[in-house]
Short mmCIF file of C-alpha atoms in Angstrom, two decimals:
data_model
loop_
_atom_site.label_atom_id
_atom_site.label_comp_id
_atom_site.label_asym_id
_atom_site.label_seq_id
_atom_site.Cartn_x
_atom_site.Cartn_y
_atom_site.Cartn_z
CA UNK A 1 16.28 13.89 -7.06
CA UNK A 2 13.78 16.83 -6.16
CA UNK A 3 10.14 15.33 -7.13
CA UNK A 4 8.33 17.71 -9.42
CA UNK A 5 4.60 18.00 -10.79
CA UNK A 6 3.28 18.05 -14.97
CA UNK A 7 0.15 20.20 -14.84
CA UNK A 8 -2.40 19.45 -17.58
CA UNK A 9 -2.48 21.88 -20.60
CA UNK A 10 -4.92 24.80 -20.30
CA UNK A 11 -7.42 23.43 -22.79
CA UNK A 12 -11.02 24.48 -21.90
CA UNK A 13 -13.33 23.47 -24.54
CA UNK A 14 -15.98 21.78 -23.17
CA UNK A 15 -16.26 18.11 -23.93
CA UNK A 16 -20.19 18.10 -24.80
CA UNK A 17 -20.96 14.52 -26.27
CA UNK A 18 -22.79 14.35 -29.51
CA UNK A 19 -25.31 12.29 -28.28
CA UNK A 20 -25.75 14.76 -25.53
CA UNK A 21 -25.20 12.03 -22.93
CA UNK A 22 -22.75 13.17 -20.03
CA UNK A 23 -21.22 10.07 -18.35
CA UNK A 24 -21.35 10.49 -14.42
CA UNK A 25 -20.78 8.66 -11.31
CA UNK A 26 -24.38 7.67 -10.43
CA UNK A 27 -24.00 8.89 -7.56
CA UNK A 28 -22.78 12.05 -8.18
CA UNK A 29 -25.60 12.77 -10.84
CA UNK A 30 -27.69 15.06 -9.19
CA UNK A 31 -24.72 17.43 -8.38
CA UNK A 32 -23.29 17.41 -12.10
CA UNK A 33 -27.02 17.96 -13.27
CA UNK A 34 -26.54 21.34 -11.36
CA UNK A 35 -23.83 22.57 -12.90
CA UNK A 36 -24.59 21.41 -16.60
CA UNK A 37 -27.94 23.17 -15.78
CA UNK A 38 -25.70 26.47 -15.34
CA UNK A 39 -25.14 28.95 -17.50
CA UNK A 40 -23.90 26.54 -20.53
CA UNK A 41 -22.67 29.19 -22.98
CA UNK A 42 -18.88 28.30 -24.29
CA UNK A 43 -17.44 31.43 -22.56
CA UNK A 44 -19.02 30.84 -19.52
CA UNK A 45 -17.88 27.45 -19.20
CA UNK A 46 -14.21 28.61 -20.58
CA UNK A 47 -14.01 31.34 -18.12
CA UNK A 48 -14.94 28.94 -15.26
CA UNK A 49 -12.51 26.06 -16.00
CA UNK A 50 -9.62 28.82 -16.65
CA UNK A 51 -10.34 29.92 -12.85
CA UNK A 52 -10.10 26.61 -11.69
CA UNK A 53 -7.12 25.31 -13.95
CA UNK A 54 -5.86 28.72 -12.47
CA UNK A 55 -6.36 28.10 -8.77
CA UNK A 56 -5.23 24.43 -8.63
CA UNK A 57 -1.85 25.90 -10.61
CA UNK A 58 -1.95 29.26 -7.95
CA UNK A 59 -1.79 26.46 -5.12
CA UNK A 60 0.84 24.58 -6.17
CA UNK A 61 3.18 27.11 -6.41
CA UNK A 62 2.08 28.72 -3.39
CA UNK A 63 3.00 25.42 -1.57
CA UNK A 64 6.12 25.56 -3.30
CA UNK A 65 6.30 22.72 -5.10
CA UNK A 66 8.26 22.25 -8.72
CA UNK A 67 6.34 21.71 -11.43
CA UNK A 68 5.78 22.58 -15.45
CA UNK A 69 2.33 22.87 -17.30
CA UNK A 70 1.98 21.15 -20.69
CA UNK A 71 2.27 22.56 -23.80
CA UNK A 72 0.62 20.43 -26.27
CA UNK A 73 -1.89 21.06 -29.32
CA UNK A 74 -1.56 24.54 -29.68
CA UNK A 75 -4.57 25.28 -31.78
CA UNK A 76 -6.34 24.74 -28.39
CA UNK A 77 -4.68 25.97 -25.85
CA UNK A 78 -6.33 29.20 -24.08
CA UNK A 79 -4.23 32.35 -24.88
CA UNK A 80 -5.44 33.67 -22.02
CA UNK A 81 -4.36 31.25 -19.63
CA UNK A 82 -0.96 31.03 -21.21
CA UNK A 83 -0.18 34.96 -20.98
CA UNK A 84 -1.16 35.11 -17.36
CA UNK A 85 1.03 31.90 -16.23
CA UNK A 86 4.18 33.29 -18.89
CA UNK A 87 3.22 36.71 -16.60
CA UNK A 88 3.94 35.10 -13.36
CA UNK A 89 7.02 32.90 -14.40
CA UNK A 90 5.48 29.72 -14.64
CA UNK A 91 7.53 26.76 -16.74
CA UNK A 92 6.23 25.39 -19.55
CA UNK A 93 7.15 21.26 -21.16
CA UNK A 94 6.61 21.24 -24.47
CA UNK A 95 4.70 18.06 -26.35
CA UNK A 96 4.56 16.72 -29.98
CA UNK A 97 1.89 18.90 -31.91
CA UNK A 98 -0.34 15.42 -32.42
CA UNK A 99 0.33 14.49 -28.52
CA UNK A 100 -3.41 12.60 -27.97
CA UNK A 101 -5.37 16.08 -26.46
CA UNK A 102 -6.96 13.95 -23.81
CA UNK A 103 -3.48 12.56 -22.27
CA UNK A 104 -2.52 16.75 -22.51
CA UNK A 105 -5.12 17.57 -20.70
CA UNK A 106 -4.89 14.81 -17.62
CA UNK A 107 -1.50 13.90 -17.75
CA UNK A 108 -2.18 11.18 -14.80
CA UNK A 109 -3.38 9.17 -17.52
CA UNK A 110 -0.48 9.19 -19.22
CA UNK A 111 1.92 7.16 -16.82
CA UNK A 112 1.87 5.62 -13.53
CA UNK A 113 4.66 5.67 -11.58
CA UNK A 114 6.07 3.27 -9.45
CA UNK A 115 9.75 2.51 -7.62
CA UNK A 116 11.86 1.37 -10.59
CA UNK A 117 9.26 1.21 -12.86
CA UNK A 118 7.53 3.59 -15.40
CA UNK A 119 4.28 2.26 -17.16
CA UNK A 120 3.43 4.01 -20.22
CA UNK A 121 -0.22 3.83 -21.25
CA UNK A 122 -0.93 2.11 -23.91
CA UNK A 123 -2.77 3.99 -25.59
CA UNK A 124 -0.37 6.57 -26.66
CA UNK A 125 2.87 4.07 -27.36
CA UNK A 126 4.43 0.64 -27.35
CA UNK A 127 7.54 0.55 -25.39
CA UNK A 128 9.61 -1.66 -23.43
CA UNK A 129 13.32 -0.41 -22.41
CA UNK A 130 15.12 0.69 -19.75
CA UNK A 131 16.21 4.53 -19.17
CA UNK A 132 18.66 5.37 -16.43
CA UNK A 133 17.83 2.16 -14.04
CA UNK A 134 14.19 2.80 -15.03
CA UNK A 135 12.56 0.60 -16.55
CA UNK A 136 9.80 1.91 -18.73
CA UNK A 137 7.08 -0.31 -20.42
CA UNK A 138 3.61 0.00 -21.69
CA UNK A 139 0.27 -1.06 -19.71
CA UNK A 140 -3.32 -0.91 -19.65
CA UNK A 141 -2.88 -0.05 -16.33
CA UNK A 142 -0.53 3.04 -17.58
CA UNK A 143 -4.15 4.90 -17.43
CA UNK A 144 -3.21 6.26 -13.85
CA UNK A 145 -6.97 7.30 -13.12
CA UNK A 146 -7.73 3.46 -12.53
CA UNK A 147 -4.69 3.45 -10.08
CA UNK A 148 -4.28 5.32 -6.35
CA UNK A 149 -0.97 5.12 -4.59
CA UNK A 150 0.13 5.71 -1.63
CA UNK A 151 3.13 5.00 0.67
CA UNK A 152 3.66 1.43 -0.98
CA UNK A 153 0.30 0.49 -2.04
CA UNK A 154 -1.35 0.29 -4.58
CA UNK A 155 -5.65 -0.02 -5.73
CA UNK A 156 -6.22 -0.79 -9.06
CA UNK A 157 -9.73 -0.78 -10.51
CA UNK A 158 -10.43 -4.36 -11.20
CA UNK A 159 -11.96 -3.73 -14.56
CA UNK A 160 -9.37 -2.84 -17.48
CA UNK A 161 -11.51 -0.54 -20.02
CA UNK A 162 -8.93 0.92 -22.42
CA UNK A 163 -7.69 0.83 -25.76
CA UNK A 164 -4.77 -0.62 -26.82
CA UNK A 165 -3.27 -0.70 -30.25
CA UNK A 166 -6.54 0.44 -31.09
CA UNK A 167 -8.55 -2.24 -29.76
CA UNK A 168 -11.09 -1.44 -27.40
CA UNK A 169 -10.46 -3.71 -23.68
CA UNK A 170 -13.03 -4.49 -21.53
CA UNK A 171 -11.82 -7.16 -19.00
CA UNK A 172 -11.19 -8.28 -15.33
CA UNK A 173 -7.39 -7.09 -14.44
CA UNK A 174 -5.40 -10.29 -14.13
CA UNK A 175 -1.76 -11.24 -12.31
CA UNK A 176 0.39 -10.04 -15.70
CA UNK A 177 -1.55 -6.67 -14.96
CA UNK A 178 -0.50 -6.42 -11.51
CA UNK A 179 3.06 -7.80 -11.38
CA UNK A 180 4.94 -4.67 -11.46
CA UNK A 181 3.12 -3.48 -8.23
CA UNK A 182 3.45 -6.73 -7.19
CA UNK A 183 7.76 -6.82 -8.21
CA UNK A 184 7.56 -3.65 -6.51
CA UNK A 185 6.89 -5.09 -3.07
CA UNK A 186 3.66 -3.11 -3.37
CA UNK A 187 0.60 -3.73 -1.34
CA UNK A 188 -2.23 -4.62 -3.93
CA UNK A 189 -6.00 -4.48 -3.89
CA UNK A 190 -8.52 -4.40 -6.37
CA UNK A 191 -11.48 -1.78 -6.60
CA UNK A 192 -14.84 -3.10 -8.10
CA UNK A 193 -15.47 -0.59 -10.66
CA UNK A 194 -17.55 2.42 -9.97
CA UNK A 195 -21.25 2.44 -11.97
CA UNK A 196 -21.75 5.09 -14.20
CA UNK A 197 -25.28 6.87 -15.38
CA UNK A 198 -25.90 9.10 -18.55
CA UNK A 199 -26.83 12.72 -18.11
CA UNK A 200 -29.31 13.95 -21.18
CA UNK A 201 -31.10 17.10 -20.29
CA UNK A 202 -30.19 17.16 -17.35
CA UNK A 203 -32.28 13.83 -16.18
CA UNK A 204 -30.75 10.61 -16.26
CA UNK A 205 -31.50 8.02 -19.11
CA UNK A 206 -31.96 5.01 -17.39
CA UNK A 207 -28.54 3.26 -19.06
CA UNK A 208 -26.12 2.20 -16.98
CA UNK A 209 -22.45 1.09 -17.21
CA UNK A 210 -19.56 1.09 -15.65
CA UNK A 211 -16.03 2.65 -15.96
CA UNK A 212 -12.38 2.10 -14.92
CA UNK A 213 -11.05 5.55 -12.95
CA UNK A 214 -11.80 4.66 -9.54
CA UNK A 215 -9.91 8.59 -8.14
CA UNK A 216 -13.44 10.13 -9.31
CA UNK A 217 -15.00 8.31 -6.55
CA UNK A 218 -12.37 7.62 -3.81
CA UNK A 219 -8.92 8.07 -2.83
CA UNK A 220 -5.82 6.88 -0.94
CA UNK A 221 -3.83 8.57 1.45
CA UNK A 222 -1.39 8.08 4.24
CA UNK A 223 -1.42 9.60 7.28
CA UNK A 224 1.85 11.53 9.72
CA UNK A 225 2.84 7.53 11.04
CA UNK A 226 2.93 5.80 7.73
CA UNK A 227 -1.24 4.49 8.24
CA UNK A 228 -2.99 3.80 4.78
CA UNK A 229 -6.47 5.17 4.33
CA UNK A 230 -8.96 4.44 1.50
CA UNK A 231 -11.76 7.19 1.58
CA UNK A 232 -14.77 6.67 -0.66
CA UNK A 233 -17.61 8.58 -1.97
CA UNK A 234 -20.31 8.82 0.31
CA UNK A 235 -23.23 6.81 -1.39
CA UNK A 236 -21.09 5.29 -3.77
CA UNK A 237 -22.10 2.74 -6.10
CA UNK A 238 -19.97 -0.28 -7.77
CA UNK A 239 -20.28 -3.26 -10.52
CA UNK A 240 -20.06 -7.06 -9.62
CA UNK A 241 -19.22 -8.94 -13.27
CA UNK A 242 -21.23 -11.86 -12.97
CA UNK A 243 -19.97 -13.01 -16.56
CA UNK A 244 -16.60 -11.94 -17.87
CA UNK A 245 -17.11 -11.14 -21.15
CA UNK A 246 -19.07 -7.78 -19.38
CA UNK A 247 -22.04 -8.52 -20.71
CA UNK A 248 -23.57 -9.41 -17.31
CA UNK A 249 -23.14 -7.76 -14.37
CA UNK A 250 -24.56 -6.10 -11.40
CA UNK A 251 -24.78 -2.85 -9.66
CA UNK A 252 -23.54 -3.07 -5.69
CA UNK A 253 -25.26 -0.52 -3.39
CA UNK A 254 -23.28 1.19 -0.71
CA UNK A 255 -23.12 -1.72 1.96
CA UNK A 256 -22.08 -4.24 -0.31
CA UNK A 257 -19.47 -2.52 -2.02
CA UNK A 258 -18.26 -0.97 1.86
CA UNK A 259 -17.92 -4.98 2.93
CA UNK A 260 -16.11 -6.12 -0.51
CA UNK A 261 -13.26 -3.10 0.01
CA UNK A 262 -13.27 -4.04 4.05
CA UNK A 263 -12.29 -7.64 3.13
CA UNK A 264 -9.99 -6.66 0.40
CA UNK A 265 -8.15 -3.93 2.48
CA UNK A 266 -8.11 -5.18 5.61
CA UNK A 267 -5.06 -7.98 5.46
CA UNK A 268 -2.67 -4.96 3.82
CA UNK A 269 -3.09 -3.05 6.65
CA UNK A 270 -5.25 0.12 5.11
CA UNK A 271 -8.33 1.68 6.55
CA UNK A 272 -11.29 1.83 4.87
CA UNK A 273 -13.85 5.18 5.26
CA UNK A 274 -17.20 6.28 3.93
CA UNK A 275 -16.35 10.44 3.48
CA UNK A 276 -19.73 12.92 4.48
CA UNK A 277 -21.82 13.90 1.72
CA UNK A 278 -20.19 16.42 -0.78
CA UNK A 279 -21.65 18.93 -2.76
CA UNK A 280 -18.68 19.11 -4.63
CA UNK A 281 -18.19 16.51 -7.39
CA UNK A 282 -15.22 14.71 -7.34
CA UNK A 283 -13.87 15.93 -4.30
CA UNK A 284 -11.79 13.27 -3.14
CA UNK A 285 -9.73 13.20 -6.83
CA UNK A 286 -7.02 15.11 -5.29
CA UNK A 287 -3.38 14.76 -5.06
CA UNK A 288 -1.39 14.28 -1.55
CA UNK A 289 2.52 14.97 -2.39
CA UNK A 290 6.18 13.55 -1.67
CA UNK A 291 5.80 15.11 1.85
CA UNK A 292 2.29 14.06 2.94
CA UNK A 293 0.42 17.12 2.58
CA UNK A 294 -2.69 17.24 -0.05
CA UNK A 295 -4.26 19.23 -2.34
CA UNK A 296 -7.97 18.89 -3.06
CA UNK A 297 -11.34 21.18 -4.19
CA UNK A 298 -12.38 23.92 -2.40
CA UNK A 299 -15.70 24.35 -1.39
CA UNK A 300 -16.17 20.63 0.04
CA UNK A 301 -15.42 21.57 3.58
CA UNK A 302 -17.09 18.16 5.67
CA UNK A 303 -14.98 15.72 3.77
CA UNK A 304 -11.77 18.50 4.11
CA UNK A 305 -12.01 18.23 7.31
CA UNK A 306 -12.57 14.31 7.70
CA UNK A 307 -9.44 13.85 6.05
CA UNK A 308 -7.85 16.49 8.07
CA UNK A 309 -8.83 13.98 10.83
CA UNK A 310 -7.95 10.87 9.55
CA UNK A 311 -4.35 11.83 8.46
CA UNK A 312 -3.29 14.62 10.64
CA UNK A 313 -2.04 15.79 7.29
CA UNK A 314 -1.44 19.47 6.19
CA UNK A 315 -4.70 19.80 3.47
CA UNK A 316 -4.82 22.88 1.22
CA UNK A 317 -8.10 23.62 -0.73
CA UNK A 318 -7.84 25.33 -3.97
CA UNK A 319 -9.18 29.14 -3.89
CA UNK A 320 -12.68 27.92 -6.26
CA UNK A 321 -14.56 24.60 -5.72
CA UNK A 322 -13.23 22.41 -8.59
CA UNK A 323 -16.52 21.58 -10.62
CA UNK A 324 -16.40 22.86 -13.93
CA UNK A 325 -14.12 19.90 -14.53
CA UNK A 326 -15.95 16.95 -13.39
CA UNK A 327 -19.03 17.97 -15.11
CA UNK A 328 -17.13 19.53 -18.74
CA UNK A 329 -14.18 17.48 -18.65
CA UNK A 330 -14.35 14.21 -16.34
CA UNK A 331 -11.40 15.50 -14.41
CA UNK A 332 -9.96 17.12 -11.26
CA UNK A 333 -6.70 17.79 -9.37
CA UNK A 334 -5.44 14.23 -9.17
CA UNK A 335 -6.40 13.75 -13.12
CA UNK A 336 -4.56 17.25 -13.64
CA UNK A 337 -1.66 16.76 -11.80
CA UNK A 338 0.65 13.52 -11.89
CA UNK A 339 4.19 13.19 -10.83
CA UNK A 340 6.84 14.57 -13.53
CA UNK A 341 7.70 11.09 -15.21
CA UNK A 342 11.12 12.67 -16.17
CA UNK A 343 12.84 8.99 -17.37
CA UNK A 344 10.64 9.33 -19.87
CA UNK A 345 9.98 12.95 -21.15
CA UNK A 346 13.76 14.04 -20.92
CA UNK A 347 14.62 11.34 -22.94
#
């Protein structure tokens, strides 16, 4: 069957906290800072993420690939958007008017998918059947930001922060959590989970914590003969639990947390890589497709052209840097687009 793409919904109100704290990679702060610090106005910011929702959509169909945008919530949809993608012929899925607005707008977190396997995050159902050979059940590791696949592999953030049936999870991922990768004949490793600061004002508080969707900080790709590379943000910054219960823990600086994913990557056979500084949030949250090429910002030209290097890969950059979204909406391409878990919508 011809793979095809879901496209989040074109829903661009800005996500402004109402304690007026923006969560960020710590790392990453001092670019998000600039762009909050931007003209903050609600049309601004609407205009800006409709050009980039608008460029990452223009890409994919000029690399020809199949996919449909999501229709969901309709009271927030932009009109604009909508007439200009119904202009150029663009397909449409249609979703339950009360579909969860965050799963409609990142539809990676909606499902990860794996060979024979569909898991369903939990947030959004309970489920446990089997669809056309597929079987289909619900995880907290369904949130596909916490996951990054490639070519038979899998890293999964070793922290699982989620809700499920409406309890709030906080806790180290564990061998249920991993089986299907594992059933899979998957290549597994574990990602210590990235640290996250809190933007008021554009300084940082001094809070820290730490969160579960590893593809804001790194990625995983494969290169033209079947090599696995994990690429991570240049300065990054990851937790070491010291008690389970996630009350006590500890931040790891760059050269620890370069050693623990060395050790952890280097029996399955995948590369690990520090990328050059960006000035682009987010830049490696991008998507490589069925047929190895990738899709990631614009605008973040050193680490394009690292991972131009490193995978001999075809790389298309979208038309506008993609930073509206990481700093509004805690997204980017690989949060916006997600393979087309068919099994499961069509059903």
């Amino acid at each position: 069957m011809t793979t095809s793409y879901l496209v989040g919904a074109p829903i661009f109100l800005p996500d402004v906290p109402e304690d007026g704290r923006f969560p960020v990679p710590i790392h990453q702060a001092g670019l998000i800072a600039s762009i909050l610090a931007n003209d903050n106005t609600p049309s601004h910011i609407e205009g800006r993420l409709r050009d980039e929702h608008g460029s990452i959509v223009t890409a994919l169909n000029e690399m020809g690939y199949r996919f449909q945008i999501a229709h969901a919530r309709p009271d927030k949809l932009d009109s604009t958007a909508i007439c200009n993608y119904l202009a150029r012929g663009y397909r449409f899925i249609r979703f339950p008017s009360d579909f969860p607005a965050g799963l409609a707008l990142c539809p990676r977190d909606l499902v990860v998918t794996i060979p024979g396997r569909v898991l369903l995050n939990c947030v959004y159902a309970s489920i446990d059947r089997v669809i056309d050979g597929c079987r289909i059940t619900s995880s907290p590791i369904g949130d596909g930001g916490s996951v990054l696949l490639a070519s038979g592999a899998a890293v999964v953030c070793d922290r699982i922060i989620s809700f499920c049936d409406n309890v709030p999870m906080n806790r180290q991922a564990c061998e249920s959590d991993l089986e299907p990768f594992v059933s899979a004949g998957m290549k597994t490793v574990m990602f210590p989970a990235p640290v996250m600061g809190f933007l008021k004002d554009g300084s940082l508080t001094g809070q820290l914590a730490f969160f579960g969707h590893c593809d804001r900080v790194s990625c995983l790709v494969s290169d033209t003969r079947g090599g696995l590379h994990l690429v991570v943000d240049h300065n990054i910054v990851t937790a070491s639990v010291i008690n389970d219960s996630a009350q006590s823990w500890r931040s790891m600086l760059l050269d620890e947390t370069m050693s623990v994913l060395h050790r952890a990557c280097e029996s399955k056979g995948i590369t690990v890589h520090r990328a050059p500084r960006s000035t682009v949030p987010y830049s490696l949250n991008l998507q490589q497709f069925f047929d190895g090429r990738i899709l990631m910002t614009g605008g973040a030209t050193e680490v394009t052209e690292m991972l131009r290097s490193i995978t001999g890969q075809q790389i298309v950059t979208t038309s506008v840097p993609i930073q509206y979204y990481p700093a509004w909406m805690y997204a980017g391409i690989h949060c916006l687009v997600t393979e087309f878990p068919r099994s499961l919508l069509t059903k």
